[in-house]
Coordinates of C-alpha atoms in Angstrom, one line a residue:
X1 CA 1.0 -17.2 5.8
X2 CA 3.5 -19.3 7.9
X3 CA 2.4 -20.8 10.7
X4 CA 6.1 -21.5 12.5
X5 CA 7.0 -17.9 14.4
X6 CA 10.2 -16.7 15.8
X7 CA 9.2 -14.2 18.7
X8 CA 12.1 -12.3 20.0
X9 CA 10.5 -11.2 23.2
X10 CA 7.4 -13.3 23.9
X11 CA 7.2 -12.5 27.9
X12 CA 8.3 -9.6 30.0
X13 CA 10.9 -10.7 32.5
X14 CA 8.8 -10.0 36.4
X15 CA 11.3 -8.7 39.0
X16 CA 10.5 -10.2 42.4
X17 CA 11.3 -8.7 45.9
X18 CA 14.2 -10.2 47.1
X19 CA 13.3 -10.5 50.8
X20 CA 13.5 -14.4 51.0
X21 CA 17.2 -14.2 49.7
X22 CA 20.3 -14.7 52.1
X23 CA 21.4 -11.7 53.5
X24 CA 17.9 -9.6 53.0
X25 CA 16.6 -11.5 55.8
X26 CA 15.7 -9.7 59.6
X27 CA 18.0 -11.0 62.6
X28 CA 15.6 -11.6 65.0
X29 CA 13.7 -14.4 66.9
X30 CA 10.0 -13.1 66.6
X31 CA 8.1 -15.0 64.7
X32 CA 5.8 -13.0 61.6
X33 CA 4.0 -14.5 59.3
X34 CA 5.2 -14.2 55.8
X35 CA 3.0 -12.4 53.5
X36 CA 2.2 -13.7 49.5
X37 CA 4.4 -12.0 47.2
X38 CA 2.2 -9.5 45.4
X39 CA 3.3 -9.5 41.7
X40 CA 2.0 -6.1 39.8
X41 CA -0.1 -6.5 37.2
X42 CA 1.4 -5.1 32.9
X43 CA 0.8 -1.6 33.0
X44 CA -0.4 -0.2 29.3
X45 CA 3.5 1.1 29.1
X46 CA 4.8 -2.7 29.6
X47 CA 2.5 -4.1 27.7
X48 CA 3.9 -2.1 24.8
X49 CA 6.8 -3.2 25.5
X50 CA 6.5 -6.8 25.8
X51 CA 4.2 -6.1 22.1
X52 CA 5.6 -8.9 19.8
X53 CA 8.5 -8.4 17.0
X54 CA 9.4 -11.1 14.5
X55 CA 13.4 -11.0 13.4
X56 CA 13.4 -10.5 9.9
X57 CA 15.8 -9.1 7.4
X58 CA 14.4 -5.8 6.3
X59 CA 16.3 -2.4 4.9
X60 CA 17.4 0.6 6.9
X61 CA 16.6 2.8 4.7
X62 CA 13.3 4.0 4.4
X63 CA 13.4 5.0 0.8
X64 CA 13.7 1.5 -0.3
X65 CA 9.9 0.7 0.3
X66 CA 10.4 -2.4 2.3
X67 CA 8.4 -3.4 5.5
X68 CA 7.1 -6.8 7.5
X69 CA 3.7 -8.2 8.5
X70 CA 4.4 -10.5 11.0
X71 CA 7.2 -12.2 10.0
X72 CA 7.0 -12.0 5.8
X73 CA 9.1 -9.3 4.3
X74 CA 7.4 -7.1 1.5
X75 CA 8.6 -4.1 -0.7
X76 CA 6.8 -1.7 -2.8
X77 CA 5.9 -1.6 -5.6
X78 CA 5.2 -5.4 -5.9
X79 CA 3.2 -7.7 -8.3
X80 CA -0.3 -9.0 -6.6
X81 CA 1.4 -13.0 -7.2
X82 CA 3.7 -11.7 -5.2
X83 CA 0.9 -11.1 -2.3
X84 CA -1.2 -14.1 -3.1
X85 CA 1.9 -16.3 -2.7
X86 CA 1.8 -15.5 0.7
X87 CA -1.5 -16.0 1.5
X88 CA -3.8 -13.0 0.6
X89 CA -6.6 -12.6 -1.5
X90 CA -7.5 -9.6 -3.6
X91 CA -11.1 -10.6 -4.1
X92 CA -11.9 -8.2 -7.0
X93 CA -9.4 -9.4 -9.2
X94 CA -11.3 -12.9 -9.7
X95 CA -13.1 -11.2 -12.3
X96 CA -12.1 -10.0 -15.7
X97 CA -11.9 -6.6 -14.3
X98 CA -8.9 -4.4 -16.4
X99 CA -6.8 -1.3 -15.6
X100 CA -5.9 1.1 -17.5
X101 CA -2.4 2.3 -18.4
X102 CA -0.4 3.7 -15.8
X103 CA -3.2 4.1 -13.6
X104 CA -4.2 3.3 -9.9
X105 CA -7.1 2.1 -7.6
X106 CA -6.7 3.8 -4.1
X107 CA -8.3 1.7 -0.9
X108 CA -8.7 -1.6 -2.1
X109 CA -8.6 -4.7 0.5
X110 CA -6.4 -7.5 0.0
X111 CA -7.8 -10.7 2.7
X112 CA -5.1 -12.4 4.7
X113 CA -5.6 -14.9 7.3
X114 CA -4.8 -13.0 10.5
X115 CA -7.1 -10.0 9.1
X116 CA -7.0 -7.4 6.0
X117 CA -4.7 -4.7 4.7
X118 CA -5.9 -1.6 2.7
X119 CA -3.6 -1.1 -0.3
X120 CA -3.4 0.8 -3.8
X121 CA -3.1 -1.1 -6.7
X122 CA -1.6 0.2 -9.8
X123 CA -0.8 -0.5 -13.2
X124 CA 2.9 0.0 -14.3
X125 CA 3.0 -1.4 -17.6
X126 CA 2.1 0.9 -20.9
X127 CA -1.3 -0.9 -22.0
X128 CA -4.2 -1.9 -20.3
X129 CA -4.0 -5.1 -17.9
X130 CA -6.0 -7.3 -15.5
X131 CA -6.2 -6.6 -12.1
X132 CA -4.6 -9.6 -10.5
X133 CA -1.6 -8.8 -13.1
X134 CA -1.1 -5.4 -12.0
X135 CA 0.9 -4.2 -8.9
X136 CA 0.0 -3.2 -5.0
X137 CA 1.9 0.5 -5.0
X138 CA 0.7 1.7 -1.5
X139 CA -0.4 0.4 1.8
X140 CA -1.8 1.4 4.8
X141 CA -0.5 0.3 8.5
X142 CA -2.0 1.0 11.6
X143 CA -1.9 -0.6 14.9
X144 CA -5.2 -1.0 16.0
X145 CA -6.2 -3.2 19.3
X146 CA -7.8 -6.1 17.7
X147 CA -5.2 -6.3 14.8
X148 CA -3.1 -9.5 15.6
X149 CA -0.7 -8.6 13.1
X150 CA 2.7 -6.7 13.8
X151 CA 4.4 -3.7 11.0
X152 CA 7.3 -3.1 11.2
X153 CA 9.5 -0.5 8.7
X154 CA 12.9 0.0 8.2
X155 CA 15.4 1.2 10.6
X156 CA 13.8 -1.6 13.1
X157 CA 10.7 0.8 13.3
X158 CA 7.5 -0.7 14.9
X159 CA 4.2 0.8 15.0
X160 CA 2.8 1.1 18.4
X161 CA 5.8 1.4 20.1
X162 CA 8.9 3.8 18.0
X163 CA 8.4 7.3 19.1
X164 CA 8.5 10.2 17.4
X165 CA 12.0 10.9 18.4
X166 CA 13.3 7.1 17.0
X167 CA 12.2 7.6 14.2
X168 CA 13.4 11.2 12.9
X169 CA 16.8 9.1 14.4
X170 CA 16.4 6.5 11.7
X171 CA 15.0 8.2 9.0
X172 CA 16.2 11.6 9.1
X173 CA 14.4 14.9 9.0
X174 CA 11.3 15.0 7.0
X175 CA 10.0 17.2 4.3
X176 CA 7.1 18.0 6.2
X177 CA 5.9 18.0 9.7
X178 CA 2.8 19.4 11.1
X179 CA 0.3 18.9 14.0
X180 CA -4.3 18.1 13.4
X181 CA -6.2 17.6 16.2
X182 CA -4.3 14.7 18.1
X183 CA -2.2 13.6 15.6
X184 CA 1.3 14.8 14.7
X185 CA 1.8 13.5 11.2
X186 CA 5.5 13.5 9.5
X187 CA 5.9 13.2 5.8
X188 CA 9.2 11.6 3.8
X189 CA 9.2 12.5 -0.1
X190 CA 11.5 10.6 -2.5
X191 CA 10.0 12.3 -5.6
X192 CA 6.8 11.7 -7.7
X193 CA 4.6 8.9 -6.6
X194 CA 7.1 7.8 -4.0
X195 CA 6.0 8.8 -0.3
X196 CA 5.5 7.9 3.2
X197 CA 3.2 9.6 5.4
X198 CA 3.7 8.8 9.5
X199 CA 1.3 9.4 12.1
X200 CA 1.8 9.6 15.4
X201 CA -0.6 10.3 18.8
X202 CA 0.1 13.6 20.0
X203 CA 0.1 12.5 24.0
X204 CA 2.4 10.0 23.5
X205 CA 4.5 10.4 20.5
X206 CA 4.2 6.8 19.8
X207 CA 3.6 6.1 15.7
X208 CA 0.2 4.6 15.5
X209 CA -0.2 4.7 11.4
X210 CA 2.1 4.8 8.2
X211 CA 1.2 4.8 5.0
X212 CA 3.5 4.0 2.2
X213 CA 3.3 4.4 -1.6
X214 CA 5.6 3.9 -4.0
X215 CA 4.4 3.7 -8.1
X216 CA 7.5 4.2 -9.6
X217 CA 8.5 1.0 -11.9
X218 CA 10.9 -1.7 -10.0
X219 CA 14.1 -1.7 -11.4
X220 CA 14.3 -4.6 -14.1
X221 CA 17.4 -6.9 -15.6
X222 CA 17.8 -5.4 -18.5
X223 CA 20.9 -4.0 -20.7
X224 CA 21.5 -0.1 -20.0
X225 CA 23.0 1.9 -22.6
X226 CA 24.9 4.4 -21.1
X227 CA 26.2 6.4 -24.5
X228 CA 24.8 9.5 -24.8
X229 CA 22.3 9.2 -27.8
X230 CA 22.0 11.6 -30.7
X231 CA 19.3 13.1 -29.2
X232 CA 21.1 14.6 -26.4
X233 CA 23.9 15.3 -28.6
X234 CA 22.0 17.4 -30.8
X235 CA 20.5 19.1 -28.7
X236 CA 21.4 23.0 -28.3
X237 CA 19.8 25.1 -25.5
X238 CA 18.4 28.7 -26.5
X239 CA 20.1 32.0 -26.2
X240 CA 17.3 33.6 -25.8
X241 CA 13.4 33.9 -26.0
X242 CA 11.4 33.6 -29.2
X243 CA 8.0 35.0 -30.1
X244 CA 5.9 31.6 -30.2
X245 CA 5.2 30.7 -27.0
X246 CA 4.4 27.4 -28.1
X247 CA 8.4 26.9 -28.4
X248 CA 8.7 26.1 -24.9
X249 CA 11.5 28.6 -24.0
X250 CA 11.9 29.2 -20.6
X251 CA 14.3 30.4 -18.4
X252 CA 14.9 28.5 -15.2
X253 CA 17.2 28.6 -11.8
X254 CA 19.2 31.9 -14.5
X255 CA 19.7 29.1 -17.7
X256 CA 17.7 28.8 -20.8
X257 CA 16.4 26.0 -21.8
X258 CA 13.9 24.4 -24.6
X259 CA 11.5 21.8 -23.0
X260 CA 11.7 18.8 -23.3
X261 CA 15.3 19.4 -22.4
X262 CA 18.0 16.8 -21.5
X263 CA 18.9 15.7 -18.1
X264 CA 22.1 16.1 -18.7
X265 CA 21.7 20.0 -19.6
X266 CA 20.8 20.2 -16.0
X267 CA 23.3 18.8 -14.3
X268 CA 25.6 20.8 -16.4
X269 CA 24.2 24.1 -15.2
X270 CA 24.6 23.1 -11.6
X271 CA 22.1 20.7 -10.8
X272 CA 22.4 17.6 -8.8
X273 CA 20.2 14.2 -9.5
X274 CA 19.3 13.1 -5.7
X275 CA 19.5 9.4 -6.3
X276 CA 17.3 8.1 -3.3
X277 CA 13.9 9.9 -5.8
X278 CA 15.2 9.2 -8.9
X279 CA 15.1 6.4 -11.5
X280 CA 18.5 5.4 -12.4
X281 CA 17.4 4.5 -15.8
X282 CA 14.3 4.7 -17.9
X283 CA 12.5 2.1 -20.5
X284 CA 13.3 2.0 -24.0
X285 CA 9.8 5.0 -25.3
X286 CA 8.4 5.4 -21.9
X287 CA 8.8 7.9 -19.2
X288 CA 10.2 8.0 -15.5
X289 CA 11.3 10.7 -12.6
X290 CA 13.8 12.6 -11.6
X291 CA 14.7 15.1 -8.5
X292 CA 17.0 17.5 -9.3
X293 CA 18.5 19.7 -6.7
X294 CA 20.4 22.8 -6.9
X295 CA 21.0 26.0 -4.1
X296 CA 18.6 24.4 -1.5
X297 CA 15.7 23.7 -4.4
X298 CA 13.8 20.6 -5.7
X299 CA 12.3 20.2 -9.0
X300 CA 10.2 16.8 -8.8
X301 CA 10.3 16.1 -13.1
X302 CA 9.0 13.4 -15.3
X303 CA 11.4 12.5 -17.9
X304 CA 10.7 10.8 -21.1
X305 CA 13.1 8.3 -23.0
X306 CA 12.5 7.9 -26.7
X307 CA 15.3 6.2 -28.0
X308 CA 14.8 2.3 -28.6
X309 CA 16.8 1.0 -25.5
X310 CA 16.7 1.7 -22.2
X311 CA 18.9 4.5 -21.6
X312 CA 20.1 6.0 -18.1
X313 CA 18.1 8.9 -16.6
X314 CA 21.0 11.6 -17.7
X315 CA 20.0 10.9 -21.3
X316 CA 16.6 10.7 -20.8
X317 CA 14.5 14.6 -21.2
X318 CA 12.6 16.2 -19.0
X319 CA 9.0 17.2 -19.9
X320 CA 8.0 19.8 -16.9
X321 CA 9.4 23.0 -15.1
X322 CA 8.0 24.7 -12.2
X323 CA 8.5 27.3 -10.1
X324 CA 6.4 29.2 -7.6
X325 CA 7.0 31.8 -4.3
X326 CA 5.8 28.7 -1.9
X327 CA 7.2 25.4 -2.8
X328 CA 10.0 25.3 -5.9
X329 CA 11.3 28.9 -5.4
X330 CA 13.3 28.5 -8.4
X331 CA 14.0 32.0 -10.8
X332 CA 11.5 31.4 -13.8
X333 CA 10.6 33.3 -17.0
X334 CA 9.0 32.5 -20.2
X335 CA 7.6 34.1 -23.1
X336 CA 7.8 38.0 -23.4
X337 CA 9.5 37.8 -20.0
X338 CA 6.8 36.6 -17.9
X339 CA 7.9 35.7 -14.7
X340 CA 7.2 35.3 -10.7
X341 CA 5.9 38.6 -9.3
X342 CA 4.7 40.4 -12.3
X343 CA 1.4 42.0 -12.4
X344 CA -1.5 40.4 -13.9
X345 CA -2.7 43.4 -16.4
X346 CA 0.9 43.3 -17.7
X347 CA 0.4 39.5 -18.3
X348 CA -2.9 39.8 -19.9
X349 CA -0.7 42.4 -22.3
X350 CA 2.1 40.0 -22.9
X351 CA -0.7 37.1 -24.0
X352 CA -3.1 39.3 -26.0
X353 CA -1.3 37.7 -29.6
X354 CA -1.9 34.2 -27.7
X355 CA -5.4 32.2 -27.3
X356 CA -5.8 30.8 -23.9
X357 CA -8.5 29.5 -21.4
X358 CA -8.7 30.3 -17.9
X359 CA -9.9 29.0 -15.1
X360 CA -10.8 30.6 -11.8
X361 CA -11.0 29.3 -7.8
X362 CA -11.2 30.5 -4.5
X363 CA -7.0 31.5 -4.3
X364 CA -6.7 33.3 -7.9
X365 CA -7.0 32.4 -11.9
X366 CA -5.2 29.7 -13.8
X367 CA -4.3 30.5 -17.9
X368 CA -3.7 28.0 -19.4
X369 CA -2.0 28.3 -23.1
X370 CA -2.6 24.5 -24.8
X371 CA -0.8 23.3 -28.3
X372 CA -3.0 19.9 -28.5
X373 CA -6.2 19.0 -28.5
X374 CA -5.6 16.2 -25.8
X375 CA -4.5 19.4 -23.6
X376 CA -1.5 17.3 -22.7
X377 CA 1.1 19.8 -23.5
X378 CA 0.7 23.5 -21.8
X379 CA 2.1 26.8 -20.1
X380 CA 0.2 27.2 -16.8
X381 CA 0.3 30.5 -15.2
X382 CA -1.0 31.0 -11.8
X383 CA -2.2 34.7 -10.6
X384 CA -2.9 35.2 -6.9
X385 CA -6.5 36.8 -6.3
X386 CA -5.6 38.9 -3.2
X387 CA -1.9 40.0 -4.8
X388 CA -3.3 40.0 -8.8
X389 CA 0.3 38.7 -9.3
X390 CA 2.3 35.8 -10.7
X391 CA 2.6 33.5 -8.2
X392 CA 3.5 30.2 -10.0
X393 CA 4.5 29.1 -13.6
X394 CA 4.8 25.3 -15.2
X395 CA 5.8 24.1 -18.6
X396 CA 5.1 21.1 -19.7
X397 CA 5.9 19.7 -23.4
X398 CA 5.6 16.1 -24.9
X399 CA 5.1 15.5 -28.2
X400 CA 4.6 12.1 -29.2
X401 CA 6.9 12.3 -32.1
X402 CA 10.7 14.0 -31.5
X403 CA 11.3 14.0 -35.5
X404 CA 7.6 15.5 -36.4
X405 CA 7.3 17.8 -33.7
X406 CA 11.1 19.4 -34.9
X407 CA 10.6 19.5 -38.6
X408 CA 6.8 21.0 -37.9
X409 CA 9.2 23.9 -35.7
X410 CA 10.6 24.7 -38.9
X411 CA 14.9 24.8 -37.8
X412 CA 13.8 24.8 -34.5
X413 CA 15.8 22.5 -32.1
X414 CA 13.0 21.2 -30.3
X415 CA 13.4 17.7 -28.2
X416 CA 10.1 15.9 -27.7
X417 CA 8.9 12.6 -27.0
X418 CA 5.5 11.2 -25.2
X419 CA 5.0 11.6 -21.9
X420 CA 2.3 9.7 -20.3
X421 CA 1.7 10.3 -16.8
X422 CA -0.8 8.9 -14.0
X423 CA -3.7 10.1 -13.1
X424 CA -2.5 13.2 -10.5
X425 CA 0.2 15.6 -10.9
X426 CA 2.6 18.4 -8.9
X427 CA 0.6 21.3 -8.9
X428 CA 0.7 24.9 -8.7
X429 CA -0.5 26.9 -5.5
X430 CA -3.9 27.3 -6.2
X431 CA -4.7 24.3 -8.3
X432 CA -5.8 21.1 -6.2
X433 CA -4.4 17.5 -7.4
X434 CA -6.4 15.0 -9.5
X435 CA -5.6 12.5 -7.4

C-alpha cells in the first residue's frame, strides 16, 4: 500500500464567537471579566463529515465496476497480481490449490496492511487454473468503526456518509428496492453475473455496505470480426411449431424462433441490446451475455460464439429464453402450444408422447424435458401449486457440436454450439438458484 496520502479534508474548519472582534465589542466602562471561549466538541454528524476522502480518478458510472480503498483505484473483475501488487495477500493461494472452469469461491479474505477485504474469486478462463492465477469478481465494503480504510464508488460515492438520496442521484433508479429490519437495501443489475447490492441504515439513510460483483470476462485486445458469419447467415427462423419438442421451437415476445438463435434475429424483431449488461463481443468457441430489451422487458441470455474468431455479440447465438407472470413477462409458447396460464391437466395431455422428470417444492412442480445425459440442454416448465397453472417457461439448447447437432436433426435448421455456464443460473419462480 502507499504510504504518501493526499487528504482532501483532514480537519473540520471550528467557527469561533466573534465577540473579541472590532465592532462586536460593549460600549461601556464596567469592567467584566472575560470568560474562556468554549469550543463545542464534533458531534457524530461532523464527525462524518470531516471522515477522510482520498482524490483519486475513479468512473461515474457505476456499471463500470470501479472503486477506491484508500487512495488505490480497483475495477472488477481483476487478476489477483493485480491485488498483490498493491499489497494484499490472498493466503490460500500459496498452495497448489486449482479452480475449476468458469467457476467461483464466494467469501474469501484477501490480507492488506490497514486490515482485510472479503472478496469472490473466480475463474474466467475455459480450463482449470490456480488460484493465485484466477480473478477477484466481487467484493464486499462496509464501513465499520475500527476499519481505517475509506470506499469509495463511482459518482464520488462514499460509504458512511452518501445518502440514500445521493446516490439514486448518481446512479439512477434501481432494479430493486426494498426495506429488512433496519436496513433499506437497493439493488443495480447490469445483466448476468454483474450486480451491485447497497445497503443503507434505515434511521439515517446513510450507505453503510456495498457489495459489488462482476464475473463477466474483461474486455481483451484482440481483433473483432464484425462480418456476419455463415452461421448467422444460414440461419432461418421457424414458421411454425413442429412435433419434437426437442427442436427447440418456441415462440417468444409474438416471433418464432429455433434456439440457439442468433442475436441478430432479435434485434430484427424489435429488440434492443442494452449496452451497459452486455458483452460487446464474445471469444472465439466460448460463451458471453446479453440483455435484450423490448416493450418495457428484459431477457438476461447467455450467448455462445462458435466460429473460430472472436465475433461481436450480434453474431453470436443465444442459448436460453424465459418468460414467466413475475419477472420476464414476455408472451411465450412452445411445443403443442404450451404457454403461460394454461392448465396443468392440459399440459400433462400435451407431454404424454414426451418422457420427463419432475420435481416438486413448497410453490408448485418443475418438468423438466432433457435431450443429454449431462442434463445441460432442457425445456423447464413451472406449474403453480395454489393456481395448478403455467406460471414460467425456459428453453435452453447448446449442443457442443453446430454441424452434428444439424445433420443428427435431419433438414432441420438447428444452430447450436457449447454453452458452458457458472455454477448458478436465472431461475424460474419457484426454483431457488445454485448459487
Amino acid at each position: 500500500m502507499k504510504k504518501n496520502v493526499l487528504l482532501l479534508s483532514l480537519i473540520m474548519a471550528v467557527s469561533l464567537c466573534a465577540c473579541s472582534q472590532p465592532g462586536n465589542q460593549t460600549d461601556t466602562n464596567t469592567e467584566t471579566e472575560e470568560e474562556p471561549v468554549q469550543v463545542p466538541e464534533e458531534t457524530e454528524e461532523e464527525q462524518e463529515e470531516s471522515q477522510k476522502k482520498y482524490d483519486v480518478e475513479i468512473s461515474e458510472k457505476l456499471s463500470d465496476f470501479q472503486f477506491a480503498v484508500n487512495e488505490t483505484v480497483y475495477q472488477l473483475p481483476s487478476r489477483l497480481e493485480e491485488w498483490e501488487n498493491t499489497g494484499w495477500e490472498y493466503k490460500r493461494a500459496a498452495g497448489e490449490e486449482t479452480l475449476d472452469s468458469e467457476s467461483f469461491l464466494e467469501g474469501e479474505i484477501l490480507e492488506g496492511e490497514e486490515g482485510s477485504l472479503t472478496v469472490d474469486v473466480v475463474n474466467l478462463e475455459g480450463e482449470k487454473k490456480p488460484l493465485n492465477k484466477c480473478y477477484v469478481g466481487g467484493v464486499s465494503l462496509e464501513n465499520k468503526k475500527d476499519d481505517q480504510q475509506v470506499y469509495q464508488l463511482p459518482g464520488n460515492i462514499l460509504l458512511g456518509s452518501a445518502t440514500l438520496d445521493q446516490v439514486t442521484d448518481a446512479y439512477g433508479s434501481p432494479t430493486d428496492q426494498y426495506e429488512e429490519k433496519d436496513c433499506i437495501y437497493l439493488t443495480y443489475e447490469f445483466g448476468i453475473y454483474k450486480q451491485a447490492d447497497l445497503v443503507f441504515d434505515m434511521e439515517e439513510e446513510i450507505l453503510q455496505k456495498a457489495e459489488l460483483k462482476n464475473y463477466r470476462q474483461p474486455e481483451e485486445e484482440e481483433a473483432v470480426s464484425k462480418e456476419k458469419p455463415d452461421h448467422v447467415k444460414n440461419y432461418k427462423a421457424p414458421g411454425a411449431f413442429s412435433e419434437d419438442i426437442t427442436d427447440f421451437i418456441v415462440r417468444y415476445g409474438g416471433d418464432f424462433y429455433k434456439i440457439p438463435a442468433p442475436v441478430s434475429q432479435f434485434t430484427e424483431n424489435g429488440w434492443e441490446i442494452n449496452q451497459e449488461g452486455s458483452d460487446s463481443s464474445v471469444k472465439a468457441g466460448r460463451h458471453g451475455y446479453v440483455t435484450l430489451e423490448k416493450d418495457g422487458q428484459t431477457l438476461y441470455a447467455v450467448v455462445n460464439n462458435y466460429e473460430n474468431q472472436r465475433v461481436t455479440v450480434e453474431n453470436s447465438f443465444v442459448t436460453n429464453v424465459h418468460g414467466d407472470f413475475d419477472v420476464t413477462k414476455v408472451p411465450i409458447e412452445i411445443y403443442r402450444g404450451i404457454t403461460l396460464g394454461m392448465g396443468e391437466e392440459t399440459v400433462k395431455t400435451l407431454l404424454e408422447e414426451n418422457e420427463y422428470q419432475t420435481e416438486k417444492n413448497e410453490e408448485g412442480t418443475l418438468y423438466y424435458i432433457y435431450t443429454d445425459k449431462e442434463q445441460q440442454n432442457y425445456t423447464k416448465i413451472f406449474v403453480d401449486k395454489d393456481l395448478n397453472l403455467v406460471r414460467g417457461i425456459e428453453l435452453s439448447n447448446s449442443p457442443e457440436d453446430i454441424e452434428t447437432d444439424r445433420e443428427s436433426s435431419a433438414g432441420d435448421d438447428r444452430e447450436s454450439v457449447k454453452a458452458s455456464v457458472m455454477s448458478g443460473s436465472d431461475t424460474l419462480p419457484g426454483e431457488e438458484s445454485e448459487e
